[in-house]
Structure formats: C-alpha cells, structure tokens
Coordinates of C-alpha atoms and ligand atoms in Angstrom, one line a residue:
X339 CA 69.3 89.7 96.2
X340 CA 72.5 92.0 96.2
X341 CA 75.3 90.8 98.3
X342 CA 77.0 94.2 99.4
X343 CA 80.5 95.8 97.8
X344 CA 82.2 95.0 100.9
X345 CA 81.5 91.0 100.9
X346 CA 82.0 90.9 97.1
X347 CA 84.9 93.1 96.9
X348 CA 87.0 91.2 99.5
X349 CA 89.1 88.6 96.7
X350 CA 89.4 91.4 94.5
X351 CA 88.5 89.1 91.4
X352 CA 90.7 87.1 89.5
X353 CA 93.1 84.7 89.8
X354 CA 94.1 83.8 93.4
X355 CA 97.6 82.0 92.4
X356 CA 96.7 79.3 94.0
X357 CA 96.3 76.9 90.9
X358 CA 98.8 74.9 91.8
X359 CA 97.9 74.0 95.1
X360 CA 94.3 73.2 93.8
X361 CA 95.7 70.7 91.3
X362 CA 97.7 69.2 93.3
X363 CA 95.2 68.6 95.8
X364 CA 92.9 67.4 92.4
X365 CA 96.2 65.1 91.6
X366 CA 95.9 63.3 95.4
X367 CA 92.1 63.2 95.2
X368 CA 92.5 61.0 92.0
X369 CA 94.7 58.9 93.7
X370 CA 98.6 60.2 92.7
X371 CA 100.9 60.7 95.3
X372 CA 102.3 64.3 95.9
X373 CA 104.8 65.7 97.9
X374 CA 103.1 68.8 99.0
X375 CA 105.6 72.2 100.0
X376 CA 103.3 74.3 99.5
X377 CA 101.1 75.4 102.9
X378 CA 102.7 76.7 105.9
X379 CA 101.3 73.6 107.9
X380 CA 103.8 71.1 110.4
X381 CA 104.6 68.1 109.2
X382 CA 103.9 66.4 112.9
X383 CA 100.3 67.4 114.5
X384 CA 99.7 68.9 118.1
X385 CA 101.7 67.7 120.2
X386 CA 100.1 64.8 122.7
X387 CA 100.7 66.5 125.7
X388 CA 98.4 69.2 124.5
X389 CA 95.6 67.6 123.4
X390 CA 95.7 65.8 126.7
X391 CA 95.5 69.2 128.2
X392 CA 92.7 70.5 125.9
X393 CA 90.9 66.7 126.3
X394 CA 90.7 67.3 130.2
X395 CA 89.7 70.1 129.8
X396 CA 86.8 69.5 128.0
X397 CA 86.0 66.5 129.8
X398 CA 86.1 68.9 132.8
X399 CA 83.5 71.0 131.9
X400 CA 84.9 73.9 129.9
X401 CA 82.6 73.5 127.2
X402 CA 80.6 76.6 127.7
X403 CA 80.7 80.0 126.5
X404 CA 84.0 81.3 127.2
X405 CA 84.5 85.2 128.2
X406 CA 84.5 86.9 125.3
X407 CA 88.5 89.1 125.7
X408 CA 89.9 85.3 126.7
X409 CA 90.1 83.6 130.0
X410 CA 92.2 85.7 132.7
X411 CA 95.1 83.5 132.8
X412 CA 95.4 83.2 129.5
X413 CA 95.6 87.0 128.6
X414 CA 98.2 87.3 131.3
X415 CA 100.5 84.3 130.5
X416 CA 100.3 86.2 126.5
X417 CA 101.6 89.4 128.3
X418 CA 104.5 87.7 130.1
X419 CA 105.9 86.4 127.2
X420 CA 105.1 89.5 125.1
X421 CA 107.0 91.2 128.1
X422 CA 110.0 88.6 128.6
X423 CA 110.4 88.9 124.7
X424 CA 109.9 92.5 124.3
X425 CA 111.2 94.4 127.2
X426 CA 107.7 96.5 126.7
X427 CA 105.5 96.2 129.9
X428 CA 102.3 94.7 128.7
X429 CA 99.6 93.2 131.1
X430 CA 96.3 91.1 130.4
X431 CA 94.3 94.4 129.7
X432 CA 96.9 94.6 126.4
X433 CA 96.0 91.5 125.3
X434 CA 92.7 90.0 123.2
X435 CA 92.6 86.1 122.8
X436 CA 91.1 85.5 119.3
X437 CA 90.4 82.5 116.4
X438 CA 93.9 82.6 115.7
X439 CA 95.9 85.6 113.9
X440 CA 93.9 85.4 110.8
X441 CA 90.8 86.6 113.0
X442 CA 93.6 89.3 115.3
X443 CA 94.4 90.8 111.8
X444 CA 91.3 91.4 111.0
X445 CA 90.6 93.3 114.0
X446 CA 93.7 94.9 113.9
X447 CA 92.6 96.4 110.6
X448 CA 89.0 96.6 111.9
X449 CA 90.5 99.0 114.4
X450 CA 93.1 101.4 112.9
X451 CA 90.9 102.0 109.5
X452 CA 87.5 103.5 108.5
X453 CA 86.1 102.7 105.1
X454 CA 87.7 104.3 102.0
X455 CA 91.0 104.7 103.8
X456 CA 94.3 103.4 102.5
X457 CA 96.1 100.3 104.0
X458 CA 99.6 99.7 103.6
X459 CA 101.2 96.1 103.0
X460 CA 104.2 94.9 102.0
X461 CA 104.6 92.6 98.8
X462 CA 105.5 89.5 98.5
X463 CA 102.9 88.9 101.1
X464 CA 100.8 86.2 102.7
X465 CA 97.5 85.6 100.8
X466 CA 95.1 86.8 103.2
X467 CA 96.5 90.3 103.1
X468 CA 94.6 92.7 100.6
X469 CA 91.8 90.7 101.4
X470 CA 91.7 91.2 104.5
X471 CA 92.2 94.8 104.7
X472 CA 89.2 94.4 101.7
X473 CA 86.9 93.1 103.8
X474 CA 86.8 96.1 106.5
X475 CA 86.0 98.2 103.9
X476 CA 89.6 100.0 103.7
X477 CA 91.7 100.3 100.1
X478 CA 95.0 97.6 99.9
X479 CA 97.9 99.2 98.6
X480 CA 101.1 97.4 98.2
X481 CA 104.8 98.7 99.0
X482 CA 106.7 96.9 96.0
X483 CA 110.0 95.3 97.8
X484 CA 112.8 93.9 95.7
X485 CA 114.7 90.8 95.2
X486 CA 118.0 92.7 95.8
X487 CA 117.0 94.6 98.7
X488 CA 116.4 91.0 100.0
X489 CA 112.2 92.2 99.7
X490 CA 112.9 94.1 102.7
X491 CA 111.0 97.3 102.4
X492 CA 113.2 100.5 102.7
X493 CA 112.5 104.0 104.0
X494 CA 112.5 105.7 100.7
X495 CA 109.6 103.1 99.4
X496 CA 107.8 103.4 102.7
X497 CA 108.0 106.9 102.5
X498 CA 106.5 107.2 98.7
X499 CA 103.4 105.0 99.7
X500 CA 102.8 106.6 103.3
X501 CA 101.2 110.1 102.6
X502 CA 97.5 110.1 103.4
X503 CA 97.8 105.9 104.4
X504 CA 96.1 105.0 107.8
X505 CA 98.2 101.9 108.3
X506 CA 101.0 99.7 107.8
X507 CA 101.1 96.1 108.1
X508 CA 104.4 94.0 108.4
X509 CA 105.0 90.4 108.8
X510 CA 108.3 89.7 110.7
X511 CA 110.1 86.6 110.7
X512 CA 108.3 86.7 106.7
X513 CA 106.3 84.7 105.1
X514 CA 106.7 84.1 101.9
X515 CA 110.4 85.0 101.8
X516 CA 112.0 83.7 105.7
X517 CA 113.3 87.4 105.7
X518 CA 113.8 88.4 109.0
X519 CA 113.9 92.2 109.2
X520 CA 117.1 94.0 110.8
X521 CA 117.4 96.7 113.1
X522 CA 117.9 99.3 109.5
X523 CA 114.8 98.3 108.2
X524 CA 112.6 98.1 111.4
X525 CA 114.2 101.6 112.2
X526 CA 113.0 102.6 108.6
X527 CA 109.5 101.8 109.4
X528 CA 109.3 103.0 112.7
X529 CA 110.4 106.4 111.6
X530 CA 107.7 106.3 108.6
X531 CA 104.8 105.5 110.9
X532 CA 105.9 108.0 113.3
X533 CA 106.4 110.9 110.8
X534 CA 103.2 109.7 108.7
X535 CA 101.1 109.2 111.7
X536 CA 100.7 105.5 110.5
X537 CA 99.0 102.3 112.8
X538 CA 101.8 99.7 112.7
X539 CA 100.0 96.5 112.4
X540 CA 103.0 93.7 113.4
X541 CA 102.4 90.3 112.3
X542 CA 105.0 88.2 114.2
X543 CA 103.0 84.8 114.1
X544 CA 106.5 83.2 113.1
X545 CA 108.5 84.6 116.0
X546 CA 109.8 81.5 117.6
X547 CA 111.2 80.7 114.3
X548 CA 114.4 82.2 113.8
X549 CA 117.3 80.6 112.9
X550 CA 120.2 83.8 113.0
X551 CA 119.9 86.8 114.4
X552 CA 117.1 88.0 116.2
X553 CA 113.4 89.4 115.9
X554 CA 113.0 92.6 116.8
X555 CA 109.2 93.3 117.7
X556 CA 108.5 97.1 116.7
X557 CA 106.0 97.7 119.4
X558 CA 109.6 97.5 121.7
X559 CA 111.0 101.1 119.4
X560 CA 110.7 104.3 121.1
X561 CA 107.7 105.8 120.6
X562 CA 106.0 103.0 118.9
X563 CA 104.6 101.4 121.6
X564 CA 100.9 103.5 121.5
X565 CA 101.0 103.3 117.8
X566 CA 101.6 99.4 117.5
X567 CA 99.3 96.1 116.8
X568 CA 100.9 93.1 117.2
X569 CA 99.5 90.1 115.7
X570 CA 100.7 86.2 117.8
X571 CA 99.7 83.1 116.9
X572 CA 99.7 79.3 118.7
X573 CA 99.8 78.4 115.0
X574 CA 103.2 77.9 114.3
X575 CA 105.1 78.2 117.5
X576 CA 103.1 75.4 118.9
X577 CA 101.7 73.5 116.0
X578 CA 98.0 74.5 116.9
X579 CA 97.1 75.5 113.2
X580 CA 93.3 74.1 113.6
X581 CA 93.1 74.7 116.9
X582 CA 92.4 78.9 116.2
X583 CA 94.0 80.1 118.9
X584 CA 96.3 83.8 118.6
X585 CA 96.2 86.8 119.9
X586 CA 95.9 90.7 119.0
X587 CA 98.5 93.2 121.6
X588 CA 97.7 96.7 121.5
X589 CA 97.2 99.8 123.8
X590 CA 94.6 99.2 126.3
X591 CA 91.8 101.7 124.5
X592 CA 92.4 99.8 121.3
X593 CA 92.1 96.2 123.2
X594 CA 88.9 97.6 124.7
X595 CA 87.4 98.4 121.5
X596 CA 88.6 95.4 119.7
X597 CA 86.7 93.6 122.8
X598 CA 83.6 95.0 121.6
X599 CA 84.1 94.2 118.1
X600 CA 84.3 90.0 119.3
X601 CA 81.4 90.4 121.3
X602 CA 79.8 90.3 118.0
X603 CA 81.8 88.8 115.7
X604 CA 83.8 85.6 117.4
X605 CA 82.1 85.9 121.1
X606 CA 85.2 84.4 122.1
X607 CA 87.6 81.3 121.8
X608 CA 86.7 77.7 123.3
X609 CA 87.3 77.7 127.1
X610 CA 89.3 74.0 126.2
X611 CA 91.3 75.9 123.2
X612 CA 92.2 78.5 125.7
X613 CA 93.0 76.1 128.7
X614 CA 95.4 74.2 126.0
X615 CA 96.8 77.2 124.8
X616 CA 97.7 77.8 128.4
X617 CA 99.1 74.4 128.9
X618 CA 101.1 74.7 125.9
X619 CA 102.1 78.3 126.8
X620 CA 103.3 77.1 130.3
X621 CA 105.5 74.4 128.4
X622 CA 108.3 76.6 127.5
X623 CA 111.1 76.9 125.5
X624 CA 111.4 73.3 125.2
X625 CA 108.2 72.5 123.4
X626 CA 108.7 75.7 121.4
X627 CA 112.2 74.3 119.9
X628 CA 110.8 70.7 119.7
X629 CA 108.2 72.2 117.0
X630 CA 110.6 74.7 115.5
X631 CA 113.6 72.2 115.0
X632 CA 112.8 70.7 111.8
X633 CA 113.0 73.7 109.7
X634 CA 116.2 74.6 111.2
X635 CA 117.5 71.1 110.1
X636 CA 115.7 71.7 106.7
X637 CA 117.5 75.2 106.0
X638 CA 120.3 73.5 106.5
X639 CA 119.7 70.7 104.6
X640 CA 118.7 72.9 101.5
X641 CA 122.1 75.0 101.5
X642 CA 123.6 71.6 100.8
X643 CA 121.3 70.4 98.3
X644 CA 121.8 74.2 96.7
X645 CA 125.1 74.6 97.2
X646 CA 127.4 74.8 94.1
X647 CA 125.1 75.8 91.7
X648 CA 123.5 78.7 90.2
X649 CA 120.5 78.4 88.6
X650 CA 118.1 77.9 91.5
X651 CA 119.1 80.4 94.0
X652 CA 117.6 81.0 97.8
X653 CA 117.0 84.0 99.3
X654 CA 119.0 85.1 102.2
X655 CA 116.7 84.4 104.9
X656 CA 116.9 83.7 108.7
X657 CA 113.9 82.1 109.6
X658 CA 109.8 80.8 109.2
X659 CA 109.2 77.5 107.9
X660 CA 109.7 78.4 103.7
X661 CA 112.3 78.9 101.3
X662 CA 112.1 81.6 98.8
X663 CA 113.7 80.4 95.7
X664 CA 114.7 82.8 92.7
X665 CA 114.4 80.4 89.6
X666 CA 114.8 83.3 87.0
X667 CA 117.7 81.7 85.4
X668 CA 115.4 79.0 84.2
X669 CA 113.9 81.9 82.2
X670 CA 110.3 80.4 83.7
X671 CA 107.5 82.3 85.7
X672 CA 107.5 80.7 89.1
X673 CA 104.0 79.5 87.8
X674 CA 105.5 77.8 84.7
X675 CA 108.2 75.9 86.7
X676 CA 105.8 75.0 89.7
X677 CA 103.5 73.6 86.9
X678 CA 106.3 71.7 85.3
X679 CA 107.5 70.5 88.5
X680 CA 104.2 69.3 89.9
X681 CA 103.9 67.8 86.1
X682 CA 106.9 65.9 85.9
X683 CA 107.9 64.9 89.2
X684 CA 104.5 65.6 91.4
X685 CA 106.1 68.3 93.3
X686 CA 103.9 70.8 94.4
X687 CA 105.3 74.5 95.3
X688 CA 103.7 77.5 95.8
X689 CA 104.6 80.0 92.3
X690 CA 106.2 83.1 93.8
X691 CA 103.2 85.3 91.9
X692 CA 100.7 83.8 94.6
X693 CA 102.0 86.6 96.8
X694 CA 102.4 89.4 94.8
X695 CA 104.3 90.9 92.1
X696 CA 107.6 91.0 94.4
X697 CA 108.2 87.5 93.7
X698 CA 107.5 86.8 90.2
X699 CA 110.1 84.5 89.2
X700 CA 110.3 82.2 92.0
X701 CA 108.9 80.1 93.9
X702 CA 108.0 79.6 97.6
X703 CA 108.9 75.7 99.1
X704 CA 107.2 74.9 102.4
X705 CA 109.6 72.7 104.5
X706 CA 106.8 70.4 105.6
X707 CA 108.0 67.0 105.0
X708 CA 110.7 64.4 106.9
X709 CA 113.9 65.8 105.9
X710 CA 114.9 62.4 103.1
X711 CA 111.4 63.3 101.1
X712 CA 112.4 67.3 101.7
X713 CA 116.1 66.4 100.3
X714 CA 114.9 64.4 97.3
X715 CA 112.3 66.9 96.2
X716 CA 114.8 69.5 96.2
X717 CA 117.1 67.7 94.2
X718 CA 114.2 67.2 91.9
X719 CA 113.7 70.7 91.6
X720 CA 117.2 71.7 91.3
X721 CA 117.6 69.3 88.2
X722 CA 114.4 70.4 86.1
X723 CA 115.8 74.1 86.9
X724 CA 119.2 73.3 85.4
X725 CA 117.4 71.4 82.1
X726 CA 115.6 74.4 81.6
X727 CA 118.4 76.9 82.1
X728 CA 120.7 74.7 79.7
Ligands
PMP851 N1 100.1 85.6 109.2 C1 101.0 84.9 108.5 C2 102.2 85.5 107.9 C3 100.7 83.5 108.2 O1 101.5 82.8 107.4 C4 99.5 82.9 108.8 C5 99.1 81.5 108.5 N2 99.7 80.9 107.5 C6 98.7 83.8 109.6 C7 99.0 85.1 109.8 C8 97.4 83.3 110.2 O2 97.6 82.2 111.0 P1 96.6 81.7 112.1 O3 95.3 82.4 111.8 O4 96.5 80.2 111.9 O5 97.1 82.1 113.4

C-alpha cells in the first residue's frame, strides 16, 4: 500500500547529520565509554521533589483521561508566568497544555499554514524544524544567517525570504548556536512579520537560560501580540525532557482551534504530568536556577579552557545549554573533526552541518556533563583542533 506524500515527505530524504550521534551510541552499545555532548538533555534527572509530586498524584487518582486544553490550573499558572515575564496580559484561555514543545510546534504550524504554503525558519536550526513544518503539509524554507552576523538573522535577509511566506519561526535563547537575540534583531523581525503579514511562531523553550542580557519574547512588541505563537517547554527549564509537558500561547481563536486539533491528535497530557508540571511551576525561581546553574558554570568554564588561543573559537552567545564552536581553522568539516574527535578520544559532538548549512564548519558541544569531564573533553578538543591547524 502507498503511504501518502505528506508522511513520506516529512525527513525530506537523505542524510539526517546525525551520524555521529548514532555511532557513538553504536560505540557505548559495544561496550566503549563515551563522553556524550551532543543532545540537549541535563545531566541530573527530574528533580525529586517533582516526581514526588507527580507520584501522589498518580497514586491519587489522576490517572484518567485528562481534559483535553490542560487542567484549569495549569493553563492559568502558564499565563501568569507568560504575564510576569512578558508584560503581555495572557489568561488560561491563551494557553494549550500539550506533549511538550515538539507537539506545540507542530500545532503552531498546523495552525498558521495550509498545504503548499511557504514556512519560514531560520538556519542553523534545531533538527525537528523543516520536518516539522513537512509534516503539515507546508514548504520549509530556510533564512541563511551568518557566522559574522553572530547567525542572527537580519531585516534585509528576512525581508528577501518573506514575500508570499505564511510564517516565521524563531528559536530564542538558540539552539544550536546559545544566541540570544537583541532588541535590533527582534525589532527586525517584528517589522517583517508585520509588513509581510507573516505568523510569528516563537520558540522560547530555553527561556530560563540566559546568562547576559535578557530574552525578549516578541509576542510583548507592539502589534505583535495577535500575530504571535509562542512555543514553552517544562523541558529545559525544569529538567522534565521525558515527561512531555509544554505549552503553545496564542490569541484566544487560535488556542480554540488548536483545542480542536488535540482532541484528535494528543486528547490531552496525563492529569499526573500536568499536576507535576504545576508543582514544579509553583516552585519558582529557585528550582528554575538550581537546573539552569550548571551551564552557567560550564560557559564559564569553557572561556577558560578557550581562552588564549585561536584555532577553536566560540560563538558569542548568552545562553541555552550548547556551545557553538567555529573550528574552520582546522580546515575540517565539523563532520570530519567530530568524527576524528569521537575516533581518537571518544568524544561525541554534534557536526555543525546537523543544523543546516549556517554552521558548516563547526560544531555544536552539549554542556551535559559534571563540569571536570566537561573541562577535560574540551581540552581534548582544543588539542586535536590545534594538530590539525598546525
Ligand atoms: N525547540 C528547541 C529549540 C529544542 O531544542 C527542543 C528540544 N531539544 C524542542 C523545541 C522540543 O522540546 P520538548 O518537545 O522536549 O519540549
């Protein structure tokens, strides 16, 4: 039997760049140890507290189906945090719990584009992205950023891709690059959706990690608010990754819609996932900066590891949990040097061409390991660059 375009269509074919990973994962399988920076998961698990939280309330009862837009309390704890952050009044009937912010961009997309129409992203970008807008039928097209513009995209670029595009998505602290984008280039975007009549789709899954400066969320520009979907996660702020708890914020009509559009997709998220979400929601600041703290220390530690050399050098970023690396003086692809690297010294990073042609020539570290592994591994890497560069 046929499978149809859509379902086939949504890898695009090819290579997914994620060799590496696979062989490393191959490598610990067959029984060699591997220092592994290359996915965007914590080093420490869920915190205790909250699986307490989630245990009880499973114990309790709240095993049944759950309503399908996300228990009451839950939507409205989202909003007041959207709100506190944002400035941008937003109540529970903004808000749509889902399977984490894989399944919010999907609806996000689901919602802003028909089939056939053009979906902007920005490249380097995280893996699931053309696929993604793939699978709801809508055409990927990339907006090339550049190493010197620190992959930030800028008005002109925006502005060549935008004409006859439905939507734009953006990913805000970044992954792969820990760019955080500034009040030029937020501005930039804001005016292009405006002007171009564009959905903004806001991926800000990484927003409690930032480490100078601060996010700006676009749905808080003038004008952008009606225009805006923003993608939040339990993921990374709270170290929920298997869990599958996020969230999709919108204008109420597009909320209502996306309602419709679980009801028969998801039918909802686990009444105990939500009631720990809550929990962990209700924690605060404090748990937030307990799980973000390490890659602050990381960053840190890495400008001294880097420091003083030239061959390896990081991109200027501000926060997420990954360091973009430009190896280009080594004169290697990204995947050439992570394949020497996981080689020689079983080192496994992700090769910058995993997320696009943006980032050819370097590579992406995860900073998911105790900081004296994390320090010795980049030494590694620094060293091999260097012999390669001589
Ligand atoms: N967006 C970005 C940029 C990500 O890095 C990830 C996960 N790595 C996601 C969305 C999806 O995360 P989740 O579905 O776990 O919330």
């Amino acid at each position: 039997m046929r499978l149809s375009q859509r379902i086939s269509n949504i890898t695009g074919g090819g290579s997914d760049g994620w060799d590496v990973f696979y062989r490393a994962r191959d490598m610990i399988e067959a029984g060699t140890p591997v220092i592994e920076l290359t996915i965007g998961e914590h080093d420490i698990g869920t915190d205790p507290s909250v699986l307490e939280a989630m245990h009880k309330s499973a114990t309790g009862g709240h095993t049944g189906y759950a309503v399908v837009p996300g228990e009451m309390a839950l939507r409205k704890a989202v909003a007041r945090r959207v709100e506190a952050r944002t400035g941008v009044p937003t109540t529970a009937d903004n808000v749509l719990i889902t399977p984490g912010g894989q399944s919010a961009l999907f609806t996000a997309h689901h919602a802003a584009c028909d089939g056939g129409d053009t979906a902007l992203y920005c490249d380097p970008y995280y893996a699931t992205y053309p696929g993604t807008i793939r699978a709801v039928g809508a055409n990927p097209k990339p907006i090339v950023t550049r190493p010197e513009d620190n992959f930030q995209p800028t008005a002109g670029q925006i502005g060549a891709e935008a004409e006859g595009a439905r939507s734009l998505l953006i990913n805000s602290p970044n992954n792969p690059t820990g760019v955080v984008y500034g009040p030029e280039t937020m501005a930039a975007i804001s005016n292009a959706c405006i002007s171009h009549g564009l959905w903004l789709i806001s991926d800000e899954v990484y927003d409690t990690q930032v480490w100078e400066g601060d996010h700006i969320s676009p749905r808080a520009l003038p004008g952008m608010a009606d225009r805006t979907l923003v993608v939040g996660s339990m993921s990374k702020s709270h170290a929920m990754t298997g869990s599958r708890v996020g969230w999709l914020v919108g204008p109420k009509e597009v909320i209502a819609a996306a309602i419709d559009l679980a009801t028969h997709m998801t039918y909802g998220v686990p009444g105990y996932i939500q009631d720990a979400a809550l929990f962990a929601l209700n924690a605060g600041q404090d748990l937030e900066t307990k799980i973000s703290a390490p890659f602050q220390r990381r960053r840190l530690l890495a400008e001294q590891v880097l420091e003083g050399q030239n061959v390896v050098r990081p991109i200027r970023s501000s926060g997420a949990m990954y360091l973009m690396l430009d190896i280009r003086a080594t004169g290697l692809s990204g995947e050439e040097f992570a394949t020497c690297l996981l080689e020689r010294h079983h080192i496994a990073v992700m090769p910058g061409e995993s997320f696009g042609r943006a980032a050819s020539g370097h590579i992406r570290v995860a900073m998911t390991v105790e900081d004296s592994v994390f320090e010795d591994a980049l030494k590694k890497l620094v060293e091999l660059a260097r012999e390669f560069a001589a």
